[in-house]
Short mmCIF file of C-alpha atoms in Angstrom, two decimals:
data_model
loop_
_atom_site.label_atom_id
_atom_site.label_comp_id
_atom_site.label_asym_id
_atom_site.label_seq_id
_atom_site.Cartn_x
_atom_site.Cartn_y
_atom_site.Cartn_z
CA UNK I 1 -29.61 -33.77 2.21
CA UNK I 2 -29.63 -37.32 1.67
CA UNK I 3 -26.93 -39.53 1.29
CA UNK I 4 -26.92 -43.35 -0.35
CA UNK I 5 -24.72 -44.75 2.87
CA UNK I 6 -24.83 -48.97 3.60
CA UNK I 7 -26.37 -50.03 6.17
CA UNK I 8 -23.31 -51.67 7.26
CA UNK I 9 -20.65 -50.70 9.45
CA UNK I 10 -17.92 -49.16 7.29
CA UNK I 11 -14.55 -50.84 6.86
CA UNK I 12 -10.89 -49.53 6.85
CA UNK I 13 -9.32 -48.84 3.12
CA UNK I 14 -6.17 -48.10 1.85
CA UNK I 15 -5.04 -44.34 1.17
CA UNK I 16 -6.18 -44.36 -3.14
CA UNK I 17 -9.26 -46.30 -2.55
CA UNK I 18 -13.25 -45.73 -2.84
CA UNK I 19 -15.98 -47.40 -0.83
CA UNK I 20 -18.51 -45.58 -3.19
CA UNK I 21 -19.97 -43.44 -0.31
CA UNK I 22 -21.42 -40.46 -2.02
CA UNK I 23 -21.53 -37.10 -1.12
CA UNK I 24 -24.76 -35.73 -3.40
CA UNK I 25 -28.33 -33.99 -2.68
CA UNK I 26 -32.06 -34.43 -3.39
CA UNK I 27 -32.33 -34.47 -7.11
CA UNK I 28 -28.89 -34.21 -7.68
CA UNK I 29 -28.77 -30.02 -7.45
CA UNK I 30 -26.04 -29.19 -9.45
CA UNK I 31 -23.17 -27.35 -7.29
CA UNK I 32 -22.74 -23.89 -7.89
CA UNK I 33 -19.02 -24.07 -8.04
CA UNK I 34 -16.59 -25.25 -11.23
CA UNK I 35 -18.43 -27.36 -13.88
CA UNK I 36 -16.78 -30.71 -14.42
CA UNK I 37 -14.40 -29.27 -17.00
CA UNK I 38 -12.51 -27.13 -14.94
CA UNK I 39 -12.04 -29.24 -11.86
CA UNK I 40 -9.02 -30.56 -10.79
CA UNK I 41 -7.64 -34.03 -11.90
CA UNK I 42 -5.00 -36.57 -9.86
CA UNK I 43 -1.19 -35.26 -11.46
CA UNK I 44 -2.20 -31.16 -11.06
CA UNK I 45 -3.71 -32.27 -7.56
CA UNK I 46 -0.40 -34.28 -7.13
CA UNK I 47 1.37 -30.75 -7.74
CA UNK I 48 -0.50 -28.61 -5.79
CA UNK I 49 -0.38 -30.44 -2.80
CA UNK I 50 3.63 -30.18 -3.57
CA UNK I 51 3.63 -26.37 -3.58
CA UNK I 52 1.21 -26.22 -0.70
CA UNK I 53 3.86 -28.16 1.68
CA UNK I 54 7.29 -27.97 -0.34
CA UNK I 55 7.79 -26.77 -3.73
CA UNK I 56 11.43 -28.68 -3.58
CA UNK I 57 14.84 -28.21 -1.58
CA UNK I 58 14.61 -24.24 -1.18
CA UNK I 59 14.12 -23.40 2.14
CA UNK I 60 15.83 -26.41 3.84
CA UNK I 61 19.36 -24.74 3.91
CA UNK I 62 18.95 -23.64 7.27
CA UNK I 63 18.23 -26.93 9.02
CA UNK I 64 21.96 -28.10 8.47
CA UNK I 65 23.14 -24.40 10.10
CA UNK I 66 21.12 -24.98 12.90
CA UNK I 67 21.64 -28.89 13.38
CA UNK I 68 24.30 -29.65 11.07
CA UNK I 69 24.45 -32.56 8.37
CA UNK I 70 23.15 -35.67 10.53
CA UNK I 71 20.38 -34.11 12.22
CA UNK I 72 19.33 -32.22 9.25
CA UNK I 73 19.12 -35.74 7.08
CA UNK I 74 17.70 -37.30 9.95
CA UNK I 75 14.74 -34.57 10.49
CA UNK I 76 13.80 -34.86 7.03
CA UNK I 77 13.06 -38.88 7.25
CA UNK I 78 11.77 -39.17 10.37
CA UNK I 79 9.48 -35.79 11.03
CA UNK I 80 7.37 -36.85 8.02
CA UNK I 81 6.16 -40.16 10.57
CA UNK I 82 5.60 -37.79 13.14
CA UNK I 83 3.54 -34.97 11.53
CA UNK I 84 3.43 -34.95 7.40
CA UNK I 85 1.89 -38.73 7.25
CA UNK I 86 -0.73 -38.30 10.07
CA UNK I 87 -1.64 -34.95 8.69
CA UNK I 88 -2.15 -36.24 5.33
CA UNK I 89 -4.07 -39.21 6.69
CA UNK I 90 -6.46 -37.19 8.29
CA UNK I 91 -6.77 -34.64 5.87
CA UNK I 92 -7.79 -37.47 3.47
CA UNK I 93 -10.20 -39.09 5.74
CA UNK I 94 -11.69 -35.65 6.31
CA UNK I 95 -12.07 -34.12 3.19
CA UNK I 96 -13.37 -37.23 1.83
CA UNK I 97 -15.94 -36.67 4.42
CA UNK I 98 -16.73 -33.05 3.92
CA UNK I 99 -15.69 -32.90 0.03
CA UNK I 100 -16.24 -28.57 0.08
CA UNK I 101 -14.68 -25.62 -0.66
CA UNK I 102 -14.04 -24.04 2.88
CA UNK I 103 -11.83 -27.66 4.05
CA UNK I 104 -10.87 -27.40 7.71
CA UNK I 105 -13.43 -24.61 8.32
CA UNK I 106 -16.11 -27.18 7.75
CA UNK I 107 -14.39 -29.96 9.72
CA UNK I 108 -14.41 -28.62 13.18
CA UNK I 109 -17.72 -26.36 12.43
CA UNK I 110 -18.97 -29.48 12.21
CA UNK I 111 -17.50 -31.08 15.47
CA UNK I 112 -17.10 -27.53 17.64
CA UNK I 113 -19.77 -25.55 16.38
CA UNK I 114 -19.52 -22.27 13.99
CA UNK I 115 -17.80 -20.14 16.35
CA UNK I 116 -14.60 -22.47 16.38
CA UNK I 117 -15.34 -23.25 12.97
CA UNK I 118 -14.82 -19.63 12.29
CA UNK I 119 -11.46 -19.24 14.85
CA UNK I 120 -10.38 -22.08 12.68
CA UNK I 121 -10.32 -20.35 9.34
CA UNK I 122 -9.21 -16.95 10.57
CA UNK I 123 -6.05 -18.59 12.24
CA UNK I 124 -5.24 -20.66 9.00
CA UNK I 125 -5.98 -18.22 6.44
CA UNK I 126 -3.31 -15.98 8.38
CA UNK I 127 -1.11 -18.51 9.04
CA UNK I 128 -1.16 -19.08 4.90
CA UNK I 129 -0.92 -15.47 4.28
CA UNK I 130 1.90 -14.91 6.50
CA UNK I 131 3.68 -18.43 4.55
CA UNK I 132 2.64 -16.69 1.03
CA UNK I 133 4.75 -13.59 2.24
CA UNK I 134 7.50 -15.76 2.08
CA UNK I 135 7.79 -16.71 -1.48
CA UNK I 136 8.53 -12.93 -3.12
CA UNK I 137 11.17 -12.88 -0.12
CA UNK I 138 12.57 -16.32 -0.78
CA UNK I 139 13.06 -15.63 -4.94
CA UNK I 140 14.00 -12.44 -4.37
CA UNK I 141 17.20 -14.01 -2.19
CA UNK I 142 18.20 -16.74 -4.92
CA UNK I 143 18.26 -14.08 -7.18
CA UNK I 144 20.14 -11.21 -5.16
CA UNK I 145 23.68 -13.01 -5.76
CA UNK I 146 22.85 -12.52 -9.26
CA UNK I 147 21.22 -9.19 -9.21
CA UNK I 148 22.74 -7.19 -6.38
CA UNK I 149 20.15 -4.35 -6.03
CA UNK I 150 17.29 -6.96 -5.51
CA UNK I 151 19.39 -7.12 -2.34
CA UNK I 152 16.92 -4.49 -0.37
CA UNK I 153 15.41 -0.87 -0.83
CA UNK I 154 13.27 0.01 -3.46
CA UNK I 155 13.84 -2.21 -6.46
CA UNK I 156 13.43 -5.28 -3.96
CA UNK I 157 10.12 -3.53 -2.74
CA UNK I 158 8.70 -3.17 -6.77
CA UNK I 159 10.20 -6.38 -7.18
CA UNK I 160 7.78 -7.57 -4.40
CA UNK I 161 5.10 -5.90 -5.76
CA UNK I 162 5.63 -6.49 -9.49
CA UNK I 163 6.00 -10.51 -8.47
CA UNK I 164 2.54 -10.69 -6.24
CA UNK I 165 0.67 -9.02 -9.03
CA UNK I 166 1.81 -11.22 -12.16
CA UNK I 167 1.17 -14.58 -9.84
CA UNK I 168 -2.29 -12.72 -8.24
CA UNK I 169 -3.57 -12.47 -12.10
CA UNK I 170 -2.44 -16.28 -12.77
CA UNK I 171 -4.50 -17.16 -9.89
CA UNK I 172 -7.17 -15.04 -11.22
CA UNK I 173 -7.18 -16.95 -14.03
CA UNK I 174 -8.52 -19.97 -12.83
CA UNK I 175 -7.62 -22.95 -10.61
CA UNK I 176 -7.41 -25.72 -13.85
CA UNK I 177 -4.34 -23.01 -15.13
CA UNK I 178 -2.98 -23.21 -11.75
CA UNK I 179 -2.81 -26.72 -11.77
CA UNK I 180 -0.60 -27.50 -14.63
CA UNK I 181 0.86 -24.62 -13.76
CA UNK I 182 2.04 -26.53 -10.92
CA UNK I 183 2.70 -29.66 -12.89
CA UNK I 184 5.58 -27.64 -15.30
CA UNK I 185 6.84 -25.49 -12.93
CA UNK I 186 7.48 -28.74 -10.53
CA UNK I 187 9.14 -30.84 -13.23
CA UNK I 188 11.20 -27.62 -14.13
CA UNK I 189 12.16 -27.42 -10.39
CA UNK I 190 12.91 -30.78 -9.75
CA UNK I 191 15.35 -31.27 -12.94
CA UNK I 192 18.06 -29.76 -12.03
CA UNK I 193 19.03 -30.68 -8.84
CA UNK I 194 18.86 -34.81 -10.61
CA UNK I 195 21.70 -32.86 -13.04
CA UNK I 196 23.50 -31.87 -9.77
CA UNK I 197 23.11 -35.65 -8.19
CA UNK I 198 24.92 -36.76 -10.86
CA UNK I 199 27.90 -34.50 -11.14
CA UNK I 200 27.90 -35.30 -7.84
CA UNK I 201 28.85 -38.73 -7.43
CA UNK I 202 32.34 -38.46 -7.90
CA UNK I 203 32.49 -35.99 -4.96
CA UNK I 204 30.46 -37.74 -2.55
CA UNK I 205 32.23 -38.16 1.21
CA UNK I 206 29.63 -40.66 3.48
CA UNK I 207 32.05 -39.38 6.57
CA UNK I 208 30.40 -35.87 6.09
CA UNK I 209 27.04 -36.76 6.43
CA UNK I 210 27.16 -38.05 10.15
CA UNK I 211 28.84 -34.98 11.31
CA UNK I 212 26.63 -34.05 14.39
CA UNK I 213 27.31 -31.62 17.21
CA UNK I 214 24.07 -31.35 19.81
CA UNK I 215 26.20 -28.82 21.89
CA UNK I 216 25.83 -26.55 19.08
CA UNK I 217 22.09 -26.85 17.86
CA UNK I 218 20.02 -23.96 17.54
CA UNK I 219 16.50 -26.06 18.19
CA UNK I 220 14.35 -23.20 17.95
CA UNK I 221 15.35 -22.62 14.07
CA UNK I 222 15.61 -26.64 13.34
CA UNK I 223 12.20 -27.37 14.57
CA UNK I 224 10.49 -24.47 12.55
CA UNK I 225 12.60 -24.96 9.38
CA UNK I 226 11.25 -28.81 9.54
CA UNK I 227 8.01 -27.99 10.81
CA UNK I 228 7.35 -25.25 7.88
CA UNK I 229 8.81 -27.55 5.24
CA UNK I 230 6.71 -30.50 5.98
CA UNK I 231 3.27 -29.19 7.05
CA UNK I 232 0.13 -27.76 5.06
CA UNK I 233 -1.06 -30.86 3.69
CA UNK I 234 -4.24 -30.16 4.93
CA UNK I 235 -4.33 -27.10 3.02
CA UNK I 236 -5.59 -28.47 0.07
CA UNK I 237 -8.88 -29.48 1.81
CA UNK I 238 -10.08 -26.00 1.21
CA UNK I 239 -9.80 -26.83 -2.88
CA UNK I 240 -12.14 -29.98 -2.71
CA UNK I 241 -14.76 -28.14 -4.16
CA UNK I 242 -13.15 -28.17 -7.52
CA UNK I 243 -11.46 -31.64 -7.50
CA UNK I 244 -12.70 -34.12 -9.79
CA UNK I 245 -14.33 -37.03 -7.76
CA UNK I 246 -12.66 -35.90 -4.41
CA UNK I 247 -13.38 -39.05 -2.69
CA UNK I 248 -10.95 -40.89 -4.39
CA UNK I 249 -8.56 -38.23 -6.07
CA UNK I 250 -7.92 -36.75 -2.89
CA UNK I 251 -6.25 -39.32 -0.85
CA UNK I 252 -4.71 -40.93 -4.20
CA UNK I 253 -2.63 -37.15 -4.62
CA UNK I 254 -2.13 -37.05 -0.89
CA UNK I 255 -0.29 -40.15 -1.16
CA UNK I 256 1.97 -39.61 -4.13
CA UNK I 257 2.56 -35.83 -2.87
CA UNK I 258 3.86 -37.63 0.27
CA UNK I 259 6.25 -40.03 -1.35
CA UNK I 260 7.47 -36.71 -3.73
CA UNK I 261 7.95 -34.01 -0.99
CA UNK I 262 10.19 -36.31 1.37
CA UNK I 263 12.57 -37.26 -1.98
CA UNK I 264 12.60 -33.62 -3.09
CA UNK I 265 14.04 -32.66 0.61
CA UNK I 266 16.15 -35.56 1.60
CA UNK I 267 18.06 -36.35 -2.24
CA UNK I 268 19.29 -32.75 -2.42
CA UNK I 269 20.90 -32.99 1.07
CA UNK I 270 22.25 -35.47 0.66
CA UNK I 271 24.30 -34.11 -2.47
CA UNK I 272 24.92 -30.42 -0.61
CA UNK I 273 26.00 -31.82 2.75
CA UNK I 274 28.19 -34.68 1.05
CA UNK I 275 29.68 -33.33 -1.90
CA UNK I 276 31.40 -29.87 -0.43
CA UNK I 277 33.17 -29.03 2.77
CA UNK I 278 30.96 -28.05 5.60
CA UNK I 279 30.45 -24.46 6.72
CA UNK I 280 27.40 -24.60 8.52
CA UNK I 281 27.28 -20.77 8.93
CA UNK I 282 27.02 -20.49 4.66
CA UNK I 283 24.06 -23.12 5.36
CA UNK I 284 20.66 -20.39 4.74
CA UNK I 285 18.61 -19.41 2.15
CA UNK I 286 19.75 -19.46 -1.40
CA UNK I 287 22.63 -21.78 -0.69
CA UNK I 288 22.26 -24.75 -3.44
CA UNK I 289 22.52 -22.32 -5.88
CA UNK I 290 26.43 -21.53 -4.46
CA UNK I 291 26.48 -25.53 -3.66
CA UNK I 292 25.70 -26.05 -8.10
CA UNK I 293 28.19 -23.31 -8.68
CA UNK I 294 31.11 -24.97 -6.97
CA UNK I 295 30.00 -28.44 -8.57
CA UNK I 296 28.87 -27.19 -12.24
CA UNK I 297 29.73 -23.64 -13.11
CA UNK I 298 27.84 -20.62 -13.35
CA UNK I 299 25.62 -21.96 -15.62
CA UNK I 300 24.33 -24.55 -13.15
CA UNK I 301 24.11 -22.02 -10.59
CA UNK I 302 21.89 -19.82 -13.01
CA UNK I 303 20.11 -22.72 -13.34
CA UNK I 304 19.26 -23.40 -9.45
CA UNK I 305 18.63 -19.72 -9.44
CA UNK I 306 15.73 -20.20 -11.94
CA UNK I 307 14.41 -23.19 -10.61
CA UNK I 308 13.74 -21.24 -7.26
CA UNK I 309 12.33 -18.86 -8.67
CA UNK I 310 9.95 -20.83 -10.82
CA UNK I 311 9.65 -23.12 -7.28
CA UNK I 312 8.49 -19.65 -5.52
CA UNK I 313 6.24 -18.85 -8.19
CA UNK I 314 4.39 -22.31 -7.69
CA UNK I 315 4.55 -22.10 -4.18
CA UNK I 316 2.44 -18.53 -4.20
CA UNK I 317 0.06 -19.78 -6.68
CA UNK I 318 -1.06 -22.97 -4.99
CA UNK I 319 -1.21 -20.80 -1.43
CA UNK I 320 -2.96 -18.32 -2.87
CA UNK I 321 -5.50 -20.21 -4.08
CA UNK I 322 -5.75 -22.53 -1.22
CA UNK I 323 -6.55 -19.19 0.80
CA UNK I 324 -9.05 -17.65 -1.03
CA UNK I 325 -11.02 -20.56 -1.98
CA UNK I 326 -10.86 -20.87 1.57
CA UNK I 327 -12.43 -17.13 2.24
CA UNK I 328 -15.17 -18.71 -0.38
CA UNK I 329 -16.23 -21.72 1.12
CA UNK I 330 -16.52 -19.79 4.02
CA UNK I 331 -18.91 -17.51 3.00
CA UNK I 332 -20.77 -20.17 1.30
CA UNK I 333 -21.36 -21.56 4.68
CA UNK I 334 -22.35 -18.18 5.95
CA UNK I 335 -19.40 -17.35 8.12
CA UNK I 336 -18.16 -14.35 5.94
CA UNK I 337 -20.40 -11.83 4.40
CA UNK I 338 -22.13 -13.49 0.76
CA UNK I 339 -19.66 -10.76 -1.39
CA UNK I 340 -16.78 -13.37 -0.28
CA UNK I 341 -18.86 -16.04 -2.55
CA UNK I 342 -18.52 -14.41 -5.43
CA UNK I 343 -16.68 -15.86 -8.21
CA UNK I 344 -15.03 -14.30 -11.44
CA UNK I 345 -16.29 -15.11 -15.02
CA UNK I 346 -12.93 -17.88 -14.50
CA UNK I 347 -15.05 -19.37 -11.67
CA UNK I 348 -12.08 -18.10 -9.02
CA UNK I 349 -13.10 -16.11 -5.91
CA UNK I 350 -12.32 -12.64 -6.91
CA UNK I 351 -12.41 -10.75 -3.43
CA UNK I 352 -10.88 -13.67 -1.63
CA UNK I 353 -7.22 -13.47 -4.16
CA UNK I 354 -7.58 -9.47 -3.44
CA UNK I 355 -7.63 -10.11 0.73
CA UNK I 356 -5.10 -12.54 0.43
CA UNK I 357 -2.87 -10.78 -2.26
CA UNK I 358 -3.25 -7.50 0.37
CA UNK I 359 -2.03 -9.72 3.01
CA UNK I 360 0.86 -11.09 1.57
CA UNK I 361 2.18 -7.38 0.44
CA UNK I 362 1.79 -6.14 4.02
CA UNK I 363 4.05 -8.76 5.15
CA UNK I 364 6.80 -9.35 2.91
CA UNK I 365 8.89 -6.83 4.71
CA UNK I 366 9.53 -9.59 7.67
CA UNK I 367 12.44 -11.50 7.93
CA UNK I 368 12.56 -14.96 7.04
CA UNK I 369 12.93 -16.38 10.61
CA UNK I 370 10.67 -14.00 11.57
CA UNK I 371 7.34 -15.01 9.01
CA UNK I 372 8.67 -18.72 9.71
CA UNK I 373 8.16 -18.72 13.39
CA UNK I 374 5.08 -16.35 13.23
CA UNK I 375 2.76 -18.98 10.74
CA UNK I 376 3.92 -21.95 12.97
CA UNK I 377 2.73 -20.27 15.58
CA UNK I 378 -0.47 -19.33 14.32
CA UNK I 379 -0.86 -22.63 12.24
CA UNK I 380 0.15 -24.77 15.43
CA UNK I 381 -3.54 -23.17 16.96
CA UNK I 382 -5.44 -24.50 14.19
CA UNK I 383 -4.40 -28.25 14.21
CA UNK I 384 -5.07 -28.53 17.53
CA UNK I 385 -8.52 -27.64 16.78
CA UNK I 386 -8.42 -30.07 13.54
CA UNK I 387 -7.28 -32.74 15.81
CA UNK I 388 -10.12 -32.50 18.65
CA UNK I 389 -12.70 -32.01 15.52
CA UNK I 390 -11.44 -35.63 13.32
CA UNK I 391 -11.44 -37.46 16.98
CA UNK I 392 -14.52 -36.13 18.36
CA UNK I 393 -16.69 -36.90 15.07
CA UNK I 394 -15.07 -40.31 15.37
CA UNK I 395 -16.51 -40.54 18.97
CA UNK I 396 -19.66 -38.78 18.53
CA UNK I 397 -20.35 -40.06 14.52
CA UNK I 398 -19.04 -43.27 13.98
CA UNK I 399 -20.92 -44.27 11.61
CA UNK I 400 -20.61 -41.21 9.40
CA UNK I 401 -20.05 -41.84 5.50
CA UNK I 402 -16.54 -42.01 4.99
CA UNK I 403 -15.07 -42.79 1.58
CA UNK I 404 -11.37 -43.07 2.76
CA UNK I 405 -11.33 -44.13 6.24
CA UNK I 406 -8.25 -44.50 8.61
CA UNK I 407 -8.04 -48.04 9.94
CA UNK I 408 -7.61 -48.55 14.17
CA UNK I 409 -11.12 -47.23 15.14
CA UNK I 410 -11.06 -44.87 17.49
CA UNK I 411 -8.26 -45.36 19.54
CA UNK I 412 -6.17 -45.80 16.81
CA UNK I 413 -7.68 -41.76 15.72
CA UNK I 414 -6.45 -40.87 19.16
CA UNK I 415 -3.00 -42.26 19.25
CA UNK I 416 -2.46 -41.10 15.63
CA UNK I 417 -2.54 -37.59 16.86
CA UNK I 418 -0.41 -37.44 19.97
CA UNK I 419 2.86 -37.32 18.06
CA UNK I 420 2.26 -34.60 16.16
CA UNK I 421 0.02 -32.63 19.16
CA UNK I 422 3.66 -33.66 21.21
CA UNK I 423 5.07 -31.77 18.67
CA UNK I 424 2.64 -28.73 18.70
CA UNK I 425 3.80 -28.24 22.42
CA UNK I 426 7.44 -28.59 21.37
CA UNK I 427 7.39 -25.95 18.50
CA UNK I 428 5.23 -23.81 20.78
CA UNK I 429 7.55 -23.40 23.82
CA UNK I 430 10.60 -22.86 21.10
CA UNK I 431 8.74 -19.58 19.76
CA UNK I 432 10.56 -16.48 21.21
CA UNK I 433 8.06 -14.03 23.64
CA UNK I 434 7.90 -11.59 20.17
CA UNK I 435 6.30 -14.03 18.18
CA UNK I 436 4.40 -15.30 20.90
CA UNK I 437 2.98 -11.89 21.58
CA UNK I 438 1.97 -10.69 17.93
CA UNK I 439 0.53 -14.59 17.46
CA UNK I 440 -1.88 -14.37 20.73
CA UNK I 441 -2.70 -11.18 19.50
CA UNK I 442 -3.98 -12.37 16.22
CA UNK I 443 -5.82 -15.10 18.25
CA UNK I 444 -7.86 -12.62 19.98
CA UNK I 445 -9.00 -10.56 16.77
CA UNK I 446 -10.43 -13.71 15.59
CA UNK I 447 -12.48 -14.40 18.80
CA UNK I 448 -14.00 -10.71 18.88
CA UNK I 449 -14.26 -10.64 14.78
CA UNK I 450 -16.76 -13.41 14.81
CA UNK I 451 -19.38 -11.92 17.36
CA UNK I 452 -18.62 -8.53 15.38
CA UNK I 453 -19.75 -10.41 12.18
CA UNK I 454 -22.83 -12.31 13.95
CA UNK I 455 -23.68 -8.54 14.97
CA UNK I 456 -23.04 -7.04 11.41
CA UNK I 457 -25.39 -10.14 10.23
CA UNK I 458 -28.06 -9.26 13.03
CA UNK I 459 -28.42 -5.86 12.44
CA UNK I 460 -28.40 -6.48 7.92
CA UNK I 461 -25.36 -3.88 7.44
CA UNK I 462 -23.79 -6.69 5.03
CA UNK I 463 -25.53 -9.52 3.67
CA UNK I 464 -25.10 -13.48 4.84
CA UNK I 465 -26.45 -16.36 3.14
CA UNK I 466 -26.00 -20.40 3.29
CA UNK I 467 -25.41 -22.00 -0.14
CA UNK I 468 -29.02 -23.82 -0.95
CA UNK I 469 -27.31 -27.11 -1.77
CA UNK I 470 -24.28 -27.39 0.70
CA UNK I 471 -25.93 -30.44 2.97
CA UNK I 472 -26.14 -30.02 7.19
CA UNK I 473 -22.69 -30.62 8.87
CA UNK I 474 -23.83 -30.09 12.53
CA UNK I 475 -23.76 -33.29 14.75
CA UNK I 476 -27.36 -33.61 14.61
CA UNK I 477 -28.07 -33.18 10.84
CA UNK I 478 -28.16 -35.76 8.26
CA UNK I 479 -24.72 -35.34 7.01
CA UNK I 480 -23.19 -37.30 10.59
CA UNK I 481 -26.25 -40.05 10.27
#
């Protein structure tokens, strides 16, 4: 593949901007993938990025019953320096780089080789199911105060079910639905907690939000409530197959997504923690709604109640679709077997919604802690590899096209990744020896499931195949010229 690159050394741009690198083949081969009209624009990209890291407030609750007020207010403005900005930094620079379906996979294929390439995708397509597996669970417990017998047995269990297939069909559907999708269901969860800022005011006690009690913090439960609500931002690499112009939409939504997941978090806390008495033990899931009754009514509980569920709906969507897109830019790199490629007459990848939908039913039975600290885990594992992969093609390939670049060479690369890899260690030792155990054990399926498949390939029991115009990404091709 060739690629129009100046002969000039590159130089550093802003996050938004375009040096006019190009990502294209001999004789411009048209990409297999979504035709212009049904890729993804700037405000659905905006939105989906949203949903693949936050989705708003719900979720947060138990960050002030582990830490109370002051650290939980704190975590949310200062963990986004350490992890959600660097992440989206290098998720922009990267994807800019690699603009394909398949994201991270391709990254550290690219810098590693296939077989990490491959650990990569298997340990964050997991990691994503396991998070998706929290959404049914999460609406299902805004909705349980309301509707008692959602509460557990079977009608939570059809409820489950009944949920994952309606938002598995949307997804079905097609990504461009999905989008705005996003878009509506965002505005519509966003709305009323400005209604609940404003009844607020009144109410609002400064003196409660700097109540702080370090004796008393449960750090392994703070850490992974932040660390859950502010990662993923790479996820969206995996989509940049059907984004419009990639190498300048996708750090443009990466920065406004930034700017709107940090307000979503830290506004609403601000309201919960100042306007109402603290009880950090009522602090968990589903607790804004209770925080909007005792400010509003019942009617502006209702209303929280549908905004979380219409948050969890948006949530699912944008995972789901970050994961099997995933599954299909994988196979179109030949990592899964060619059936993975497939798309549906909507141009989605059919087989990769069914795996992932599969996955997310066999493991919405887990507690909320439980899928929390069990994704981290896993997820944890794949940005270390993400990290060695965006520093070691800025050793090895400096002079590699890249439309959004991250200014400081590459030392700056390097020191732009030890807070958050600081962090990876801290998270890590936090995880209690049952999540630890079930994690490393999904760590070693994926390094005996990839010779399995190179086998399977070897002997022609299932078919593999390398899309014809998807350009060389090893170190020696032409891509890294």
């Amino acid at each position: 593949m060739k690629l129009r690159v100046s002969a000039h050394r590159e130089t550093a741009i802003p996050m938004g901007d375009f040096n006019g690198a190009e990502y294209i083949g001999i004789n411009e081969v048209p990409s297999p993938r979504a035709n212009n009209a049904r890729k993804v624009s700037v405000l659905p990209l905006v939105f989906l990025i949203f949903y693949e890291v936050s989705g708003g407030p719900f979720g947060v609750e138990d960050t002030v019953q582990a830490a109370g007020p002051l650290l939980a207010l704190l975590g949310f403005l200062v963990f986004p320096f350490i992890w959600s900005i660097p992440e989206a930094l290098i998720t922009a620079e990267m994807g800019t780089m690699f603009p394909e379906n398949g994201g991270y996979v391709v990254w550290v294929s690219s810098a590693l080789g296939p077989y990490w390439g491959f650990q990569q995708g298997w340990m964050k397509w997991l990691s994503g199911v396991i998070d998706n597996a929290l959404y049914p669970v999460m609406f299902l417990d805004y909705l349980k105060s309301a509707i008692p017998a959602l509460g557990g047995g079977l009608p939570r269990t059809i409820a489950v079910l009944a949920l994952t297939v309606v938002l598995t069909y949307m997804n079905y559907r097609g990504l461009t639905i999905v989008g705005w999708v996003a878009v509506s269901l965002g505005i519509l969860s966003i709305l009323p907690f400005v209604v609940i800022g404003l009844i607020s005011i009144p109410k609002l006690k400064p003196e409660r939000w700097l109540v702080a009690d370090v004796r008393s913090v449960d750090w392994n439960l703070y850490l992974n409530t932040l660390f859950w609500n502010l990662n993923y931002w790479d996820s969206i690499s995996t989509l940049a197959g059907e984004v419009h112009n990639p190498k300048k939409t996708l750090p443009k939504a990466l920065f406004y997504a930034v700017i709107l997941v940090v307000l979503s978090y830290f506004f609403p806390l601000l309201i919960g923690t100042g306007a109402v008495p603290l009880q950090r033990d009522l602090w968990t899931d589903g607790y804004f709604s209770d925080i909007a009754k005792m400010l509003g009514g019942v009617w502006l509980r209702v209303w929280i109640q549908g905004a979380a569920a219409m948050s969890n709906m948006g949530m699912f969507v944008a995972e789901m679709s970050s994961d099997s897109f995933q599954l299909l830019g994988m196979a179109e790199r030949g990592m899964l077997p060619e059936f993975f490629a497939k798309r549906s007459c909507y141009g989605t990848p059919l087989l990769g919604i069914l795996f992932s939908a599969s996955g997310v039913v066999l493991l919405s039975w887990l507690s909320f802690q439980e899928i929390v600290a069990a994704e981290n885990f896993l997820y944890c594992f794949g940005m270390i590899l993400e990290f060695i992969a965006f520093v070691w093609l800025r050793i090895k390939c400096p002079n590699a096209p890249r439309p959004f670049k991250i200014p400081g060479g590459t030392v700056g690369a390097i020191l732009l990744c030890i807070p958050p890899a600081i962090l990876i260690c801290v998270v890590l030792a936090f995880s209690s020896i049952k999540v630890m155990v079930v994690s490393l054990v999904a760590v070693a399926i994926g390094l005996v499931m990839q010779p399995c498949l190179k086998f399977i390939e070897k002997k022609r029991w299932l078919k593999f195949s390398v899309s014809s115009d998807l350009p060389d990404i090893t170190t020696h091709g032409s891509l890294l010229h």
